Tab-separated table of C-alpha atoms in Angstrom:
chain	number	residue	atom	x	y	z
A	1	MET	CA	9.159	83.418	15.487
A	2	ALA	CA	10.163	87.124	15.227
A	3	SER	CA	13.677	88.006	16.410
A	4	VAL	CA	13.990	89.917	19.265
A	5	THR	CA	15.533	93.107	18.780
A	6	ARG	CA	18.748	94.351	20.471
A	7	ALA	CA	16.889	97.211	22.554
A	8	ARG	CA	14.356	94.738	24.166
A	9	LEU	CA	17.423	92.141	24.728
A	10	LYS	CA	19.190	94.905	26.793
A	11	THR	CA	15.855	95.391	28.906
A	12	GLY	CA	16.568	91.675	29.833
A	13	TRP	CA	13.998	91.217	32.650
A	14	TYR	CA	10.817	90.515	30.596
A	15	LEU	CA	12.722	87.501	28.946
A	16	LEU	CA	13.336	85.544	32.356
A	17	GLY	CA	10.931	82.707	32.942
A	18	PRO	CA	11.767	79.642	31.194
A	19	ALA	CA	14.242	78.465	34.140
A	20	PHE	CA	11.643	79.475	36.578
A	21	VAL	CA	9.055	76.876	35.075
A	22	ALA	CA	11.789	74.185	34.873
A	23	ALA	CA	12.650	75.081	38.503
A	24	ILE	CA	9.374	73.948	39.636
A	25	ALA	CA	10.675	70.286	39.144
A	26	TYR	CA	13.133	71.048	41.888
A	27	VAL	CA	10.731	71.892	44.631
A	28	ASP	CA	8.012	69.282	44.064
A	29	PRO	CA	6.402	67.154	46.721
A	30	GLY	CA	9.304	64.498	46.065
A	31	ASN	CA	11.635	66.952	47.225
A	32	VAL	CA	9.731	67.622	50.424
A	33	ALA	CA	9.593	64.112	51.129
A	34	ALA	CA	13.311	63.451	50.628
A	35	ASN	CA	14.292	66.553	52.435
A	36	ILE	CA	12.115	65.895	55.394
A	37	SER	CA	13.394	62.410	55.731
A	38	ALA	CA	16.745	63.502	55.508
A	39	GLY	CA	16.702	66.475	58.047
A	40	SER	CA	14.624	64.305	60.637
A	41	GLN	CA	16.799	61.408	60.596
A	42	PHE	CA	20.058	62.666	59.962
A	43	GLY	CA	19.878	66.516	60.985
A	44	PHE	CA	22.151	68.904	59.175
A	45	SER	CA	24.393	66.178	57.702
A	46	LEU	CA	23.106	65.878	54.208
A	47	LEU	CA	22.755	69.365	53.655
A	48	TRP	CA	25.981	69.304	51.215
A	49	VAL	CA	23.873	67.070	49.017
A	50	ILE	CA	21.330	69.545	48.322
A	51	VAL	CA	23.985	72.229	47.612
A	52	LEU	CA	25.957	69.859	45.205
A	53	ALA	CA	22.665	69.005	43.422
A	54	ASN	CA	21.685	72.362	42.757
A	55	ILE	CA	25.034	73.362	41.540
A	56	MET	CA	24.791	70.410	39.101
A	57	ALA	CA	21.133	71.260	38.173
A	58	GLY	CA	22.300	74.630	37.372
A	59	LEU	CA	24.965	73.475	34.728
A	60	VAL	CA	22.608	71.122	33.420
A	61	GLN	CA	19.393	73.400	32.906
A	62	TYR	CA	21.873	75.880	31.190
A	63	LEU	CA	23.030	73.338	28.684
A	64	SER	CA	19.542	72.056	28.079
A	65	ALA	CA	18.509	75.680	27.617
A	66	LYS	CA	21.336	76.312	24.921
A	67	LEU	CA	20.653	73.458	22.940
A	68	GLY	CA	17.150	74.793	22.448
A	69	LEU	CA	18.274	78.271	21.616
A	70	VAL	CA	21.230	77.176	19.392
A	71	THR	CA	19.759	74.276	17.367
A	72	GLY	CA	16.027	75.131	17.668
A	73	ARG	CA	15.400	71.541	18.767
A	74	THR	CA	14.423	70.023	22.034
A	75	LEU	CA	16.350	67.617	23.633
A	76	PRO	CA	14.038	64.898	22.853
A	77	GLU	CA	14.215	65.639	19.182
A	78	ALA	CA	17.838	65.995	19.062
A	79	ILE	CA	18.122	62.577	20.688
A	80	GLY	CA	15.656	60.978	18.637
A	81	ASP	CA	17.277	62.423	15.392
A	82	LYS	CA	20.258	60.193	16.204
A	83	LEU	CA	18.372	56.877	17.063
A	84	ASN	CA	16.882	54.315	14.980
A	85	ARG	CA	13.276	53.455	15.476
A	86	PRO	CA	13.757	50.173	17.844
A	87	VAL	CA	16.249	52.027	19.953
A	88	ARG	CA	14.150	55.135	19.938
A	89	LEU	CA	11.153	53.378	21.139
A	90	THR	CA	13.329	51.743	24.022
A	91	PHE	CA	14.543	55.324	25.011
A	92	TRP	CA	10.791	56.336	25.014
A	93	LEU	CA	9.783	53.715	27.397
A	94	GLN	CA	12.261	54.484	30.007
A	95	ALA	CA	11.638	58.115	29.703
A	96	GLU	CA	7.763	57.434	30.194
A	97	VAL	CA	8.425	55.414	33.175
A	98	VAL	CA	10.335	58.471	34.663
A	99	ALA	CA	7.451	60.523	33.695
A	100	MET	CA	5.105	58.279	35.726
A	101	ALA	CA	7.681	58.199	38.606
A	102	THR	CA	7.300	62.138	38.715
A	103	ASP	CA	3.524	62.185	38.478
A	104	VAL	CA	3.622	59.803	41.430
A	105	ALA	CA	5.509	62.511	43.454
A	106	GLU	CA	3.349	65.411	42.479
A	107	VAL	CA	-0.039	63.773	42.543
A	108	ILE	CA	0.502	61.969	45.845
A	109	GLY	CA	1.985	65.383	47.232
A	110	GLY	CA	-1.106	67.284	46.020
A	111	ALA	CA	-3.344	64.515	47.711
A	112	ILE	CA	-1.337	64.544	51.032
A	113	ALA	CA	-1.778	68.567	51.104
A	114	LEU	CA	-5.364	68.525	50.383
A	115	HIS	CA	-5.922	65.950	53.188
A	116	ILE	CA	-4.084	68.061	55.590
A	117	LEU	CA	-5.800	71.120	54.650
A	118	PHE	CA	-9.457	69.834	54.019
A	119	ALA	CA	-9.376	66.233	55.509
A	120	LEU	CA	-9.912	64.872	51.846
A	121	PRO	CA	-9.488	61.050	50.999
A	122	LEU	CA	-5.865	60.635	49.337
A	123	LEU	CA	-7.808	59.160	46.299
A	124	LEU	CA	-10.039	62.165	45.866
A	125	GLY	CA	-7.190	64.715	46.551
A	126	GLY	CA	-5.025	62.885	43.723
A	127	ALA	CA	-7.841	63.004	41.403
A	128	LEU	CA	-8.221	66.675	42.167
A	129	THR	CA	-4.837	67.389	41.826
A	130	GLY	CA	-4.674	65.872	38.495
A	131	VAL	CA	-7.743	67.769	37.361
A	132	VAL	CA	-6.408	71.190	38.559
A	133	SER	CA	-2.842	70.557	36.943
A	134	LEU	CA	-4.806	69.863	33.532
A	135	LEU	CA	-6.535	73.419	33.839
A	136	LEU	CA	-3.152	74.967	34.428
A	137	LEU	CA	-1.790	73.333	31.241
A	138	ARG	CA	-4.983	75.098	29.341
A	139	VAL	CA	-3.664	78.352	30.471
A	140	GLN	CA	-0.736	77.467	28.487
A	141	ASP	CA	-2.693	76.483	25.574
A	142	GLN	CA	-5.105	79.307	25.401
A	143	ARG	CA	-2.958	82.307	26.861
A	144	GLY	CA	0.413	81.286	25.808
A	145	GLN	CA	3.692	80.410	27.405
A	146	GLN	CA	4.648	83.914	29.087
A	147	ILE	CA	0.940	83.564	31.077
A	148	PHE	CA	1.894	80.262	31.922
A	149	GLU	CA	5.034	81.193	33.095
A	150	ARG	CA	3.725	84.065	35.403
A	151	VAL	CA	1.272	81.762	36.781
A	152	ILE	CA	3.813	78.952	37.588
A	153	THR	CA	6.575	81.651	39.022
A	154	GLY	CA	3.519	82.855	41.263
A	155	LEU	CA	3.077	79.414	42.537
A	156	LEU	CA	6.824	78.777	42.854
A	157	MET	CA	6.845	82.099	45.209
A	158	LEU	CA	4.026	80.638	47.192
A	159	ILE	CA	6.046	77.423	47.794
A	160	ALA	CA	8.936	79.252	48.967
A	161	ILE	CA	6.908	81.204	51.257
A	162	GLY	CA	5.198	78.219	52.564
A	163	PHE	CA	8.642	76.069	53.158
A	164	THR	CA	10.696	79.089	54.528
A	165	ALA	CA	8.123	80.733	56.976
A	166	SER	CA	9.291	78.959	60.088
A	167	PHE	CA	12.541	80.696	59.753
A	168	PHE	CA	10.637	83.968	60.906
A	169	VAL	CA	10.091	81.910	64.174
A	170	SER	CA	13.443	80.229	64.820
A	171	THR	CA	16.878	79.994	62.738
A	172	PRO	CA	18.978	76.827	62.827
A	173	PRO	CA	22.348	77.244	64.787
A	174	PRO	CA	25.207	78.459	62.091
A	175	GLY	CA	27.965	76.115	63.323
A	176	ASP	CA	25.526	73.191	62.414
A	177	VAL	CA	24.675	74.654	59.044
A	178	VAL	CA	28.253	74.777	58.199
A	179	GLY	CA	28.890	71.193	59.449
A	180	GLY	CA	26.250	69.970	57.175
A	181	LEU	CA	28.254	71.333	54.198
A	182	ILE	CA	30.991	68.612	54.725
A	183	PRO	CA	30.340	65.724	52.506
A	184	GLY	CA	29.922	62.312	54.296
A	185	PHE	CA	27.286	59.470	54.663
A	186	HIS	CA	25.764	57.425	57.761
A	187	GLY	CA	24.809	54.288	56.806
A	188	LYS	CA	22.731	52.726	53.829
A	189	GLU	CA	19.517	54.820	54.539
A	190	SER	CA	21.730	58.073	54.083
A	191	VAL	CA	22.907	56.894	50.597
A	192	LEU	CA	19.241	56.025	49.820
A	193	LEU	CA	17.964	59.557	50.838
A	194	ALA	CA	21.015	61.193	48.998
A	195	ALA	CA	20.103	59.452	45.837
A	196	ALA	CA	16.617	60.447	46.464
A	197	ILE	CA	17.507	64.199	46.843
A	198	LEU	CA	19.568	63.974	43.796
A	199	GLY	CA	16.866	62.535	41.729
A	200	ALA	CA	14.370	65.337	43.105
A	201	THR	CA	16.713	67.892	42.248
A	202	VAL	CA	18.405	67.101	38.730
A	203	MET	CA	15.166	65.614	37.502
A	204	PRO	CA	15.208	64.173	33.721
A	205	HIS	CA	11.953	65.767	32.784
A	206	ALA	CA	13.119	68.966	33.863
A	207	VAL	CA	16.297	68.570	31.579
A	208	TYR	CA	14.181	67.556	28.719
A	209	LEU	CA	11.757	70.132	29.093
A	210	HIS	CA	14.127	73.472	29.505
A	211	SER	CA	15.442	72.941	25.969
A	212	GLY	CA	11.859	73.494	24.609
A	213	LEU	CA	10.898	76.196	27.011
A	214	ALA	CA	13.784	78.176	26.034
A	215	ARG	CA	13.283	77.534	22.151
A	216	ASP	CA	9.567	78.236	22.336
A	217	ARG	CA	10.125	81.600	24.350
A	218	HIS	CA	13.085	82.816	22.406
A	219	GLY	CA	12.890	81.324	19.072
A	220	HIS	CA	16.083	80.157	17.164
A	221	PRO	CA	18.255	83.100	16.888
A	222	ASP	CA	21.051	83.174	14.070
A	223	ALA	CA	24.577	82.906	15.411
A	224	GLY	CA	25.890	86.400	16.687
A	225	GLU	CA	25.243	89.128	19.085
A	226	GLU	CA	21.542	88.631	19.420
A	227	ARG	CA	22.219	84.795	20.329
A	228	ARG	CA	25.259	85.624	22.631
A	229	LEU	CA	23.016	88.126	24.624
A	230	LEU	CA	19.981	85.334	24.895
A	231	LEU	CA	22.473	83.126	26.339
A	232	ARG	CA	23.851	85.517	28.840
A	233	ILE	CA	20.328	86.336	29.905
A	234	THR	CA	19.615	82.688	29.955
A	235	ARG	CA	22.540	82.108	32.357
A	236	VAL	CA	20.921	84.773	34.489
A	237	ASP	CA	17.703	83.020	34.610
A	238	VAL	CA	19.022	79.684	35.168
A	239	GLY	CA	21.133	81.241	38.148
A	240	LEU	CA	18.160	83.218	39.809
A	241	ALA	CA	16.005	80.101	39.464
A	242	MET	CA	18.644	77.827	41.018
A	243	VAL	CA	19.063	80.311	43.800
A	244	VAL	CA	15.356	80.194	44.640
A	245	ALA	CA	14.748	76.282	44.206
A	246	GLY	CA	18.045	75.425	46.103
A	247	GLY	CA	17.107	77.791	49.051
A	248	VAL	CA	13.729	76.256	49.246
A	249	ASN	CA	15.207	72.630	49.333
A	250	ALA	CA	17.739	73.699	51.939
A	251	ALA	CA	15.107	75.236	54.214
A	252	MET	CA	13.074	72.119	54.069
A	253	LEU	CA	15.807	70.193	55.336
A	254	LEU	CA	16.762	72.850	58.005
A	255	VAL	CA	13.369	72.955	59.137
A	256	ALA	CA	13.250	69.186	59.534
A	257	ALA	CA	16.692	69.019	61.339
A	258	LEU	CA	15.696	71.830	63.501
A	259	ASN	CA	12.024	71.036	64.714
A	260	MET	CA	11.490	67.352	63.833
A	261	ARG	CA	14.822	65.505	64.689
A	262	GLY	CA	14.204	64.137	68.368
A	263	HIS	CA	10.496	64.467	68.402
A	264	GLY	CA	9.747	60.730	67.369
A	265	ASP	CA	9.545	58.860	64.137
A	266	ILE	CA	8.696	61.363	61.394
A	267	SER	CA	7.663	58.742	58.944
A	268	SER	CA	5.329	60.734	56.803
A	269	ILE	CA	4.518	64.345	55.624
A	270	GLU	CA	1.525	64.367	57.954
A	271	VAL	CA	3.607	63.580	60.896
A	272	ALA	CA	5.988	66.226	59.638
A	273	TYR	CA	2.971	68.906	59.566
A	274	ALA	CA	2.172	67.783	63.240
A	275	ALA	CA	5.648	68.352	64.254
A	276	VAL	CA	5.701	71.869	62.809
A	277	ARG	CA	2.314	72.652	64.267
A	278	ASP	CA	3.375	71.545	67.723
A	279	THR	CA	7.056	72.994	67.929
A	280	VAL	CA	6.744	76.074	65.875
A	281	SER	CA	2.910	77.222	65.448
A	282	PRO	CA	-0.444	76.234	63.709
A	283	VAL	CA	-0.017	79.257	61.212
A	284	ILE	CA	3.420	78.182	60.193
A	285	ALA	CA	2.162	74.453	59.560
A	286	ALA	CA	-0.765	75.697	57.661
A	287	LEU	CA	1.802	77.749	55.552
A	288	PHE	CA	3.817	74.363	55.024
A	289	ALA	CA	0.658	72.588	53.884
A	290	VAL	CA	-0.179	75.430	51.679
A	291	GLY	CA	3.406	75.193	50.042
A	292	LEU	CA	2.951	71.636	49.581
A	293	LEU	CA	-0.342	72.039	47.687
A	294	ALA	CA	1.048	74.584	45.525
A	295	SER	CA	4.142	72.627	44.801
A	296	GLY	CA	1.865	69.496	43.634
A	297	LEU	CA	-0.410	71.431	41.526
A	298	ALA	CA	2.364	73.543	39.873
A	299	SER	CA	4.708	70.493	39.371
A	300	ALA	CA	2.126	68.037	37.978
A	301	SER	CA	1.188	70.527	35.355
A	302	VAL	CA	4.769	71.063	34.362
A	303	GLY	CA	5.544	67.277	34.571
A	304	ALA	CA	2.678	66.551	31.834
A	305	TYR	CA	3.804	69.304	29.766
A	306	ALA	CA	7.190	67.734	29.905
A	307	GLY	CA	5.945	64.279	29.012
A	308	ALA	CA	3.992	65.665	25.927
A	309	MET	CA	7.282	67.212	24.659
A	310	ILE	CA	9.209	63.848	25.099
A	311	MET	CA	6.522	61.881	23.313
A	312	GLN	CA	6.393	64.529	20.398
A	313	GLY	CA	10.158	64.700	20.109
A	314	LEU	CA	11.309	60.831	20.301
A	315	MET	CA	7.876	59.236	18.877
A	316	HIS	CA	6.855	62.136	16.525
A	317	ARG	CA	3.197	61.923	17.991
A	318	SER	CA	1.031	64.281	19.659
A	319	ILE	CA	-1.586	63.205	21.842
A	320	PRO	CA	-4.442	65.276	23.453
A	321	MET	CA	-3.340	66.537	26.849
A	322	VAL	CA	-6.183	64.855	28.539
A	323	TRP	CA	-5.031	61.494	27.474
A	324	ARG	CA	-1.635	62.175	28.153
A	325	ARG	CA	-2.591	63.390	31.790
A	326	LEU	CA	-4.656	60.126	32.363
A	327	VAL	CA	-1.677	57.868	31.440
A	328	THR	CA	0.776	59.461	33.688
A	329	LEU	CA	-1.913	60.000	36.525
A	330	ALA	CA	-2.990	56.222	36.405
A	331	PRO	CA	-0.072	54.738	38.359
A	332	ALA	CA	-0.389	57.550	41.161
A	333	LEU	CA	-4.098	57.218	41.787
A	334	LEU	CA	-3.452	53.265	41.979
A	335	ILE	CA	-1.044	53.490	44.520
A	336	LEU	CA	-3.259	55.911	46.614
A	337	GLY	CA	-6.131	53.547	45.955
A	338	LEU	CA	-4.215	50.580	47.190
A	339	GLY	CA	-3.115	52.226	50.570
A	340	PHE	CA	0.723	52.318	50.130
A	341	ASP	CA	2.523	54.454	52.669
A	342	PRO	CA	2.488	57.766	50.783
A	343	THR	CA	5.783	59.570	51.919
A	344	ARG	CA	7.819	56.477	51.686
A	345	THR	CA	6.271	56.048	47.914
A	346	LEU	CA	7.267	59.667	47.160
A	347	VAL	CA	11.119	59.138	48.364
A	348	LEU	CA	11.396	55.897	46.269
A	349	SER	CA	9.931	57.611	43.317
A	350	GLN	CA	12.878	60.049	43.589
A	351	VAL	CA	15.072	57.178	43.345
A	352	VAL	CA	13.434	56.072	40.275
A	353	LEU	CA	14.170	59.360	38.878
A	354	SER	CA	17.786	59.261	39.838
A	355	PHE	CA	18.214	56.455	37.666
A	356	GLY	CA	16.616	58.215	34.598
A	357	ILE	CA	19.034	61.074	34.826
A	358	PRO	CA	21.981	59.680	32.836
A	359	PHE	CA	19.576	58.944	29.814
A	360	ALA	CA	18.913	62.824	29.573
A	361	LEU	CA	22.265	64.062	30.978
A	362	LEU	CA	24.772	62.055	28.905
A	363	PRO	CA	23.053	62.779	25.479
A	364	LEU	CA	22.834	66.385	26.525
A	365	VAL	CA	26.558	66.680	27.113
A	366	ARG	CA	27.414	64.957	24.031
A	367	LEU	CA	25.123	67.096	21.619
A	368	THR	CA	26.061	70.294	23.149
A	369	SER	CA	29.957	69.432	22.931
A	370	SER	CA	29.392	68.666	19.055
A	371	ARG	CA	30.795	71.565	17.139
A	372	ALA	CA	28.970	70.410	13.864
A	373	LEU	CA	25.471	70.853	15.940
A	374	MET	CA	26.303	74.043	18.076
A	375	GLY	CA	28.902	75.955	15.830
A	376	ASP	CA	30.769	78.630	17.879
A	377	ASP	CA	28.437	78.121	20.811
A	378	VAL	CA	29.639	74.615	21.270
A	379	ASN	CA	30.598	73.660	25.064
A	380	HIS	CA	33.901	75.126	26.516
A	381	ARG	CA	36.221	71.885	27.229
A	382	VAL	CA	36.056	72.602	30.845
A	383	THR	CA	32.018	72.828	30.702
A	384	THR	CA	32.041	69.309	28.775
A	385	ALA	CA	34.493	67.848	31.253
A	386	LEU	CA	32.302	68.934	34.088
A	387	GLY	CA	29.102	67.549	32.154
A	388	TRP	CA	30.775	64.143	31.947
A	389	VAL	CA	31.773	64.309	35.585
A	390	ILE	CA	28.354	65.084	36.846
A	391	GLY	CA	26.900	62.207	34.710
A	392	THR	CA	29.485	59.777	35.837
A	393	LEU	CA	28.953	60.480	39.535
A	394	ILE	CA	25.275	60.161	39.266
A	395	SER	CA	25.727	56.893	37.441
A	396	LEU	CA	28.086	55.645	40.033
A	397	LEU	CA	25.592	56.626	42.913
A	398	ASN	CA	22.908	54.623	41.202
A	399	VAL	CA	25.453	51.452	41.000
A	400	VAL	CA	26.025	52.139	44.823
A	401	LEU	CA	22.245	52.300	45.577
A	402	ILE	CA	21.656	49.015	43.584
A	403	TYR	CA	24.431	47.341	45.702
A	404	LEU	CA	22.990	48.577	48.979
A	405	THR	CA	19.734	47.464	48.120
A	406	VAL	CA	20.328	44.029	46.952
A	407	SER	CA	22.555	43.479	49.978
A	408	ALA	CA	20.094	44.627	52.370
A	409	LYS	CA	17.493	42.206	50.913
A	410	GLY	CA	20.001	39.530	51.326
């Protein structure tokens, strides 16, 4: 790939975009379900989880992008290079389960939105979401990554408008918002929702994907001033994307805490939509549903893109995107066809994602802290320490979650 000139680097803005594609993973329908459930059940008290998760996500996404720029390898490729075939196969299988859990959230979310807006049956809505997401991927194939980035960024802005529109009608009390930034849990369900929020924010497939997005967009520049400038622009790209995604996530929880708590059992996204319609306005509720639909369509296409990159990197195999789409779409359609509670399924899918985070995050920290691999762009010791702390905290939360789930059944 042609090297980017210093003059064009200094203009900077045209290089932004990869992080905004990855950020779609942070505002997918799984986030909607987790954040609305948290806000309606526990008010503002889990807001700190969203803030912490987005700070973690910012560091993780930058490390992933840096790996792609410095090494010219995606994270799945870099991991696959270190593993023998049996271990690599096992690693791919867990990544494939995570990809399927991702699709469950995204396709079900799109199906719910189409049901709300057009009264379509959930199964038909799920199938349409899968088809449209495949068409979005065709944009990337035929028009290139930059056009795909613009389409996805446009959908991200639509998502942001849809989920923040209610703040033009009413705003939460500042004291309650500040109180929600104080860490704490309120029983087993709050821990489950915290894990769901975390899994919906620091998403494994986004960690894998960003390395490829950055590499494909910027190439593999040699060490020196050009690479340093690209890394600096990448930090800006990630920072802006995380501000947008974090703001949208916080808005979801605040809207639920402000308008849905005390209004009965908010047991589903459809009930949440009805609560917004009845307590705010029908127009705001319609914008909420449009935001959910944009979220499902955009995140489904990004998730399938990530799944293809994972398979290519770990298994050294490339399959047609149609077949790739069908493999991860099947479980979501099966769940819709069997009539499982879609919102609860969305939340649980995010918990599954949280279990996949260490498999993406810990190798990423290890690889980017290797001077032999990264050269002068190796992680600073503080960065490496923070990476290990984040990976350990997430792993410990998963252990606690297993214990609470088992003890609850007992």
